Coordinates of C-alpha atoms in Angstrom, one line a residue:
X1 CA 9.5 7.6 -0.5
X2 CA 8.4 8.6 3.1
X3 CA 6.1 6.5 5.7
X4 CA 3.1 6.4 2.9
X5 CA 0.6 5.9 5.8
X6 CA 1.9 9.2 8.2
X7 CA 1.8 11.0 5.2
X8 CA -1.8 10.2 4.1
X9 CA -3.5 11.3 7.4
X10 CA -1.3 14.4 7.0
X11 CA -3.1 15.1 4.0
X12 CA -6.1 14.9 5.4
X13 CA -5.4 18.2 7.8
X14 CA -6.6 20.2 5.9
X15 CA -5.6 23.9 6.7
X16 CA -8.0 27.2 6.5
X17 CA -6.8 30.0 4.6
X18 CA -6.5 33.0 6.7
X19 CA -8.4 35.3 4.4
X20 CA -11.7 32.0 4.2
X21 CA -14.7 33.7 6.3
X22 CA -15.2 30.5 9.3
X23 CA -17.1 27.8 8.2
X24 CA -21.3 28.1 9.4
X25 CA -21.3 31.4 9.0
X26 CA -22.3 33.5 6.3
X27 CA -20.5 35.8 3.4
X28 CA -22.7 39.4 4.1
X29 CA -21.4 41.2 0.8
X30 CA -24.4 41.4 -1.6
X31 CA -24.2 39.1 -4.7
X32 CA -25.9 39.6 -8.1
X33 CA -29.5 41.4 -7.7
X34 CA -29.0 41.8 -3.9
X35 CA -29.2 38.5 -3.0
X36 CA -26.6 37.2 -0.6
X37 CA -23.7 35.7 -1.8
X38 CA -23.0 32.1 -1.0
X39 CA -19.9 31.6 0.8
X40 CA -16.5 30.7 0.0
X41 CA -13.7 28.7 2.2
X42 CA -10.5 28.0 0.9
X43 CA -8.8 25.1 2.7
X44 CA -4.9 23.9 1.6
X45 CA -3.2 20.4 1.5
X46 CA -0.5 19.1 1.3
X47 CA 0.4 16.5 -1.6
X48 CA 1.4 12.7 -1.2
X49 CA 5.3 12.9 -2.8
X50 CA 4.6 10.0 -4.9
X51 CA 7.8 8.4 -7.0
X52 CA 6.1 8.8 -10.4
X53 CA 5.4 12.8 -9.4
X54 CA 2.0 13.5 -10.2
X55 CA -1.1 13.7 -8.2
X56 CA -3.2 9.8 -7.4
X57 CA -7.1 10.9 -7.6
X58 CA -8.1 9.2 -4.4
X59 CA -5.8 11.7 -2.3
X60 CA -8.1 14.9 -4.1
X61 CA -11.4 12.9 -3.2
X62 CA -10.6 12.3 0.1
X63 CA -9.3 15.7 0.6
X64 CA -12.4 16.8 -0.9
X65 CA -14.8 14.9 1.7
X66 CA -12.8 16.6 3.5
X67 CA -12.9 19.8 3.0
X68 CA -16.5 19.9 2.4
X69 CA -16.7 18.9 5.6
X70 CA -14.5 21.4 7.6
X71 CA -17.2 24.0 5.9
X72 CA -20.0 22.4 6.9
X73 CA -20.1 21.1 10.3
X74 CA -23.2 20.0 11.1
X75 CA -23.4 17.3 8.8
X76 CA -22.1 14.6 6.5
X77 CA -21.1 14.1 3.0
X78 CA -23.8 11.7 1.4
X79 CA -22.1 12.0 -2.2
X80 CA -19.6 13.4 -4.0
X81 CA -19.6 14.1 -8.0
X82 CA -16.3 14.7 -9.2
X83 CA -14.3 15.5 -12.7
X84 CA -11.1 15.6 -13.2
X85 CA -9.9 18.6 -14.9
X86 CA -6.0 18.5 -15.5
X87 CA -3.3 16.2 -14.0
X88 CA -1.7 17.6 -10.6
X89 CA 1.3 17.8 -9.6
X90 CA 3.1 15.8 -6.7
X91 CA 5.8 19.0 -5.6
X92 CA 3.0 21.4 -4.6
X93 CA -0.3 21.6 -2.1
X94 CA -3.6 21.8 -3.5
X95 CA -6.0 24.7 -2.6
X96 CA -9.9 23.9 -2.0
X97 CA -12.3 26.5 -2.8
X98 CA -15.8 25.4 -1.3
X99 CA -18.4 27.6 -2.4
X100 CA -22.2 26.6 -0.3
X101 CA -24.7 27.1 -3.0
X102 CA -27.2 25.7 -0.7
X103 CA -27.7 24.8 3.0
X104 CA -30.8 23.8 5.5
X105 CA -32.0 21.8 8.1
X106 CA -31.4 18.7 6.4
X107 CA -29.3 19.3 3.4
X108 CA -26.4 21.0 1.8
X109 CA -25.2 21.6 -2.0
X110 CA -21.1 22.8 -2.4
X111 CA -19.2 22.5 -5.1
X112 CA -15.3 22.4 -4.7
X113 CA -12.8 23.8 -6.9
X114 CA -9.4 21.9 -6.1
X115 CA -6.4 24.2 -7.7
X116 CA -3.0 24.1 -8.5
X117 CA -0.8 26.3 -8.9
X118 CA -2.2 27.5 -12.4
X119 CA -4.6 24.7 -13.2
X120 CA -7.6 23.4 -12.0
X121 CA -7.3 19.7 -11.7
X122 CA -10.4 19.1 -10.4
X123 CA -14.1 20.0 -9.6
X124 CA -17.2 18.5 -7.2
X125 CA -20.5 18.8 -6.6
X126 CA -20.9 17.5 -2.8
X127 CA -24.3 16.4 -1.5
X128 CA -24.3 16.4 2.6
X129 CA -27.2 15.3 4.4
X130 CA -27.7 15.6 8.7
X131 CA -28.8 12.8 10.6
X132 CA -31.8 10.8 10.0
X133 CA -33.9 7.8 11.5
X134 CA -36.2 5.6 9.3
X135 CA -36.7 2.3 8.0
X136 CA -34.4 0.3 6.3
X137 CA -33.6 -2.4 3.7
X138 CA -30.8 -3.9 1.0
X139 CA -30.5 -6.1 -1.5
X140 CA -27.3 -7.4 -2.0
X141 CA -25.5 -10.6 -3.4
X142 CA -24.2 -12.7 -0.1
X143 CA -20.2 -11.7 0.7
X144 CA -17.8 -14.4 1.0
X145 CA -15.9 -14.8 4.2
X146 CA -12.5 -13.2 4.6
X147 CA -9.8 -14.4 2.6
X148 CA -6.6 -15.8 4.7
X149 CA -3.2 -14.3 5.6
X150 CA -1.9 -16.1 3.0
X151 CA -4.2 -13.9 0.8
X152 CA -2.3 -11.0 2.1
X153 CA -1.5 -8.5 -1.4
X154 CA 0.6 -5.4 -1.5
X155 CA -1.8 -3.0 -3.2
X156 CA 0.2 0.2 -4.5
X157 CA -0.8 3.4 -2.5
X158 CA -2.8 1.6 0.0
X159 CA -0.2 1.8 3.4
X160 CA -3.1 -0.8 5.1
X161 CA -4.0 -4.3 5.2
X162 CA -5.2 -5.3 1.6
X163 CA -6.3 -9.4 1.1
X164 CA -8.1 -10.5 -2.1
X165 CA -7.8 -14.1 -4.2
X166 CA -7.6 -12.7 -7.7
X167 CA -4.5 -10.5 -8.9
X168 CA -5.7 -7.2 -11.1
X169 CA -1.9 -8.1 -12.4
X170 CA -2.9 -11.0 -14.0
X171 CA -3.1 -10.7 -18.0
X172 CA -5.5 -14.2 -18.3
X173 CA -8.4 -13.4 -19.5
X174 CA -11.0 -13.2 -16.6
X175 CA -14.5 -11.7 -15.6
X176 CA -15.0 -8.5 -15.5
X177 CA -14.9 -8.5 -11.4
X178 CA -12.5 -7.8 -8.4
X179 CA -13.2 -8.3 -4.8
X180 CA -10.5 -6.5 -2.2
X181 CA -10.6 -6.7 1.5
X182 CA -9.2 -3.7 3.6
X183 CA -8.9 -2.6 6.9
X184 CA -7.2 0.3 8.2
X185 CA -4.8 0.8 11.0
X186 CA -6.9 2.7 13.9
X187 CA -8.3 6.2 13.0
X188 CA -10.6 8.1 14.4
X189 CA -14.7 7.6 12.7
X190 CA -14.5 11.0 10.9
X191 CA -11.7 9.9 9.0
X192 CA -13.3 7.0 7.5
X193 CA -14.9 8.5 4.6
X194 CA -12.0 10.6 3.4
X195 CA -10.4 6.8 3.7
X196 CA -12.9 5.1 1.9
X197 CA -13.0 7.1 -1.3
X198 CA -9.1 7.3 -1.1
X199 CA -9.8 3.7 -1.6
X200 CA -12.4 3.4 -4.7
X201 CA -9.9 5.5 -7.5
X202 CA -7.6 2.8 -7.3
X203 CA -9.2 -0.7 -8.7
X204 CA -12.1 0.1 -11.3
X205 CA -9.5 0.2 -14.1
X206 CA -7.9 -2.2 -13.5
X207 CA -11.0 -4.5 -12.9
X208 CA -12.3 -3.4 -16.5
X209 CA -9.0 -4.9 -18.2
X210 CA -9.6 -8.1 -17.1
X211 CA -11.5 -9.6 -19.7
X212 CA -8.9 -8.4 -22.2
X213 CA -5.8 -11.3 -22.7
X214 CA -2.6 -10.5 -22.6
X215 CA -2.9 -6.9 -21.0
X216 CA -2.8 -6.2 -16.8
X217 CA -2.9 -3.3 -14.2
X218 CA 0.5 -2.8 -14.9
X219 CA 0.7 -2.4 -18.2
X220 CA -0.3 1.2 -17.5
X221 CA 2.3 3.3 -19.2
X222 CA 3.7 0.8 -22.1
X223 CA 0.2 -1.2 -23.4
X224 CA -1.8 1.3 -22.7
X225 CA -2.5 4.6 -21.0
X226 CA -4.9 5.0 -18.1
X227 CA -6.5 8.2 -16.2
X228 CA -9.4 9.0 -14.5
X229 CA -12.3 11.5 -16.1
X230 CA -15.1 11.1 -13.3
X231 CA -16.0 9.9 -10.2
X232 CA -19.0 9.6 -7.6
X233 CA -19.1 8.4 -4.3
X234 CA -22.3 7.5 -2.5
X235 CA -22.4 7.4 0.8
X236 CA -25.6 4.8 2.9
X237 CA -24.1 4.2 6.6
X238 CA -21.8 5.0 9.2
X239 CA -18.8 2.6 9.0
X240 CA -15.3 2.4 10.4
X241 CA -12.3 2.1 8.2
X242 CA -10.5 -0.2 10.5
X243 CA -13.0 -3.0 10.6
X244 CA -12.9 -5.4 7.7
X245 CA -14.9 -3.3 4.6
X246 CA -15.4 -5.4 1.0
X247 CA -14.4 -3.3 -1.9
X248 CA -16.5 -5.4 -4.4
X249 CA -15.9 -3.7 -8.5
X250 CA -17.5 -4.8 -11.7
X251 CA -16.8 -3.3 -14.8
X252 CA -19.8 -3.7 -17.5
X253 CA -17.9 -1.4 -20.4
X254 CA -15.0 -0.6 -21.5
X255 CA -15.3 1.4 -25.3
X256 CA -13.9 4.4 -27.3
X257 CA -10.8 4.9 -25.4
X258 CA -12.6 4.9 -22.0
X259 CA -14.3 2.6 -19.7
X260 CA -16.8 2.4 -17.1
X261 CA -16.9 0.4 -13.4
X262 CA -19.0 0.8 -10.7
X263 CA -19.0 -0.7 -6.6
X264 CA -20.1 -1.3 -3.3
X265 CA -18.3 -1.3 -0.3
X266 CA -19.3 -3.6 2.2
X267 CA -18.8 -4.6 6.0
X268 CA -17.7 -7.9 7.1
X269 CA -21.3 -9.0 7.4
X270 CA -23.0 -7.5 4.6
X271 CA -24.2 -3.9 5.5
X272 CA -23.5 -2.0 2.4
X273 CA -22.1 0.9 3.5
X274 CA -21.2 3.1 0.1
X275 CA -21.3 2.8 -3.3
X276 CA -18.8 4.1 -6.6
X277 CA -18.7 4.8 -9.9
X278 CA -15.9 5.8 -12.4
X279 CA -15.2 6.3 -16.1
X280 CA -11.8 6.1 -17.2
X281 CA -9.4 6.8 -19.9
X282 CA -8.1 4.1 -21.5
X283 CA -6.0 4.4 -24.9
X284 CA -4.6 0.9 -26.1
X285 CA -1.2 1.4 -27.7
X286 CA -0.5 0.3 -31.5

């Protein structure tokens, strides 16, 4: 496998297709009823060449964030809500068709369709917002101290430093909670939301498995089959991923072949900077 960190950064460097209008310009061709047609912009992103051959959902989340910012550079992503429609392949690029539904002075709404070969692999609704000042308040549970170096863990697909006092591969019964500290190498601040979104797709299903005796995250493909169905991320404040961040996971439900999880991203001083939620497929083999 090539260097995962360098390859991930390359995946975030999207290329605008030459047939697309420039970001921020309007497509003035008439639409239905004479109304102006929404602007379409198409970006191409490379895919991670992973050993198992399929696309990691976090790559799609990260590239959707980057495509949205490229198409609407005057605003930041406020939230994205993604439906994973079809399993993607790691041997082909992904094309992101961005349609600007609305753009005002404060907010913008985009739809993003991720296509690969003949398949739609994901669709997303993205809300964007220009920075505004105002009163601030948050209510979150106190966060623990960062675990020491002896709690370093190797998390597949996360090519940066991670620490945790729990192990999602353990097969004993535990509460459906999981805390993971992470810190990336130095990167520009604008890369932070995409990298954070990338990380949020990895552990919600493993967290949902923790109360089930005899099953751990590593049993995917043998004891059970899992995949992300829908995933949402909300960005509350600016942050840097090369500072320590806590991904705090909780899963309240496993039922009917699905699981649900949610979580928060907090800085070392307890500032809530993002939240996420995921519904996953979780089918146990007889």
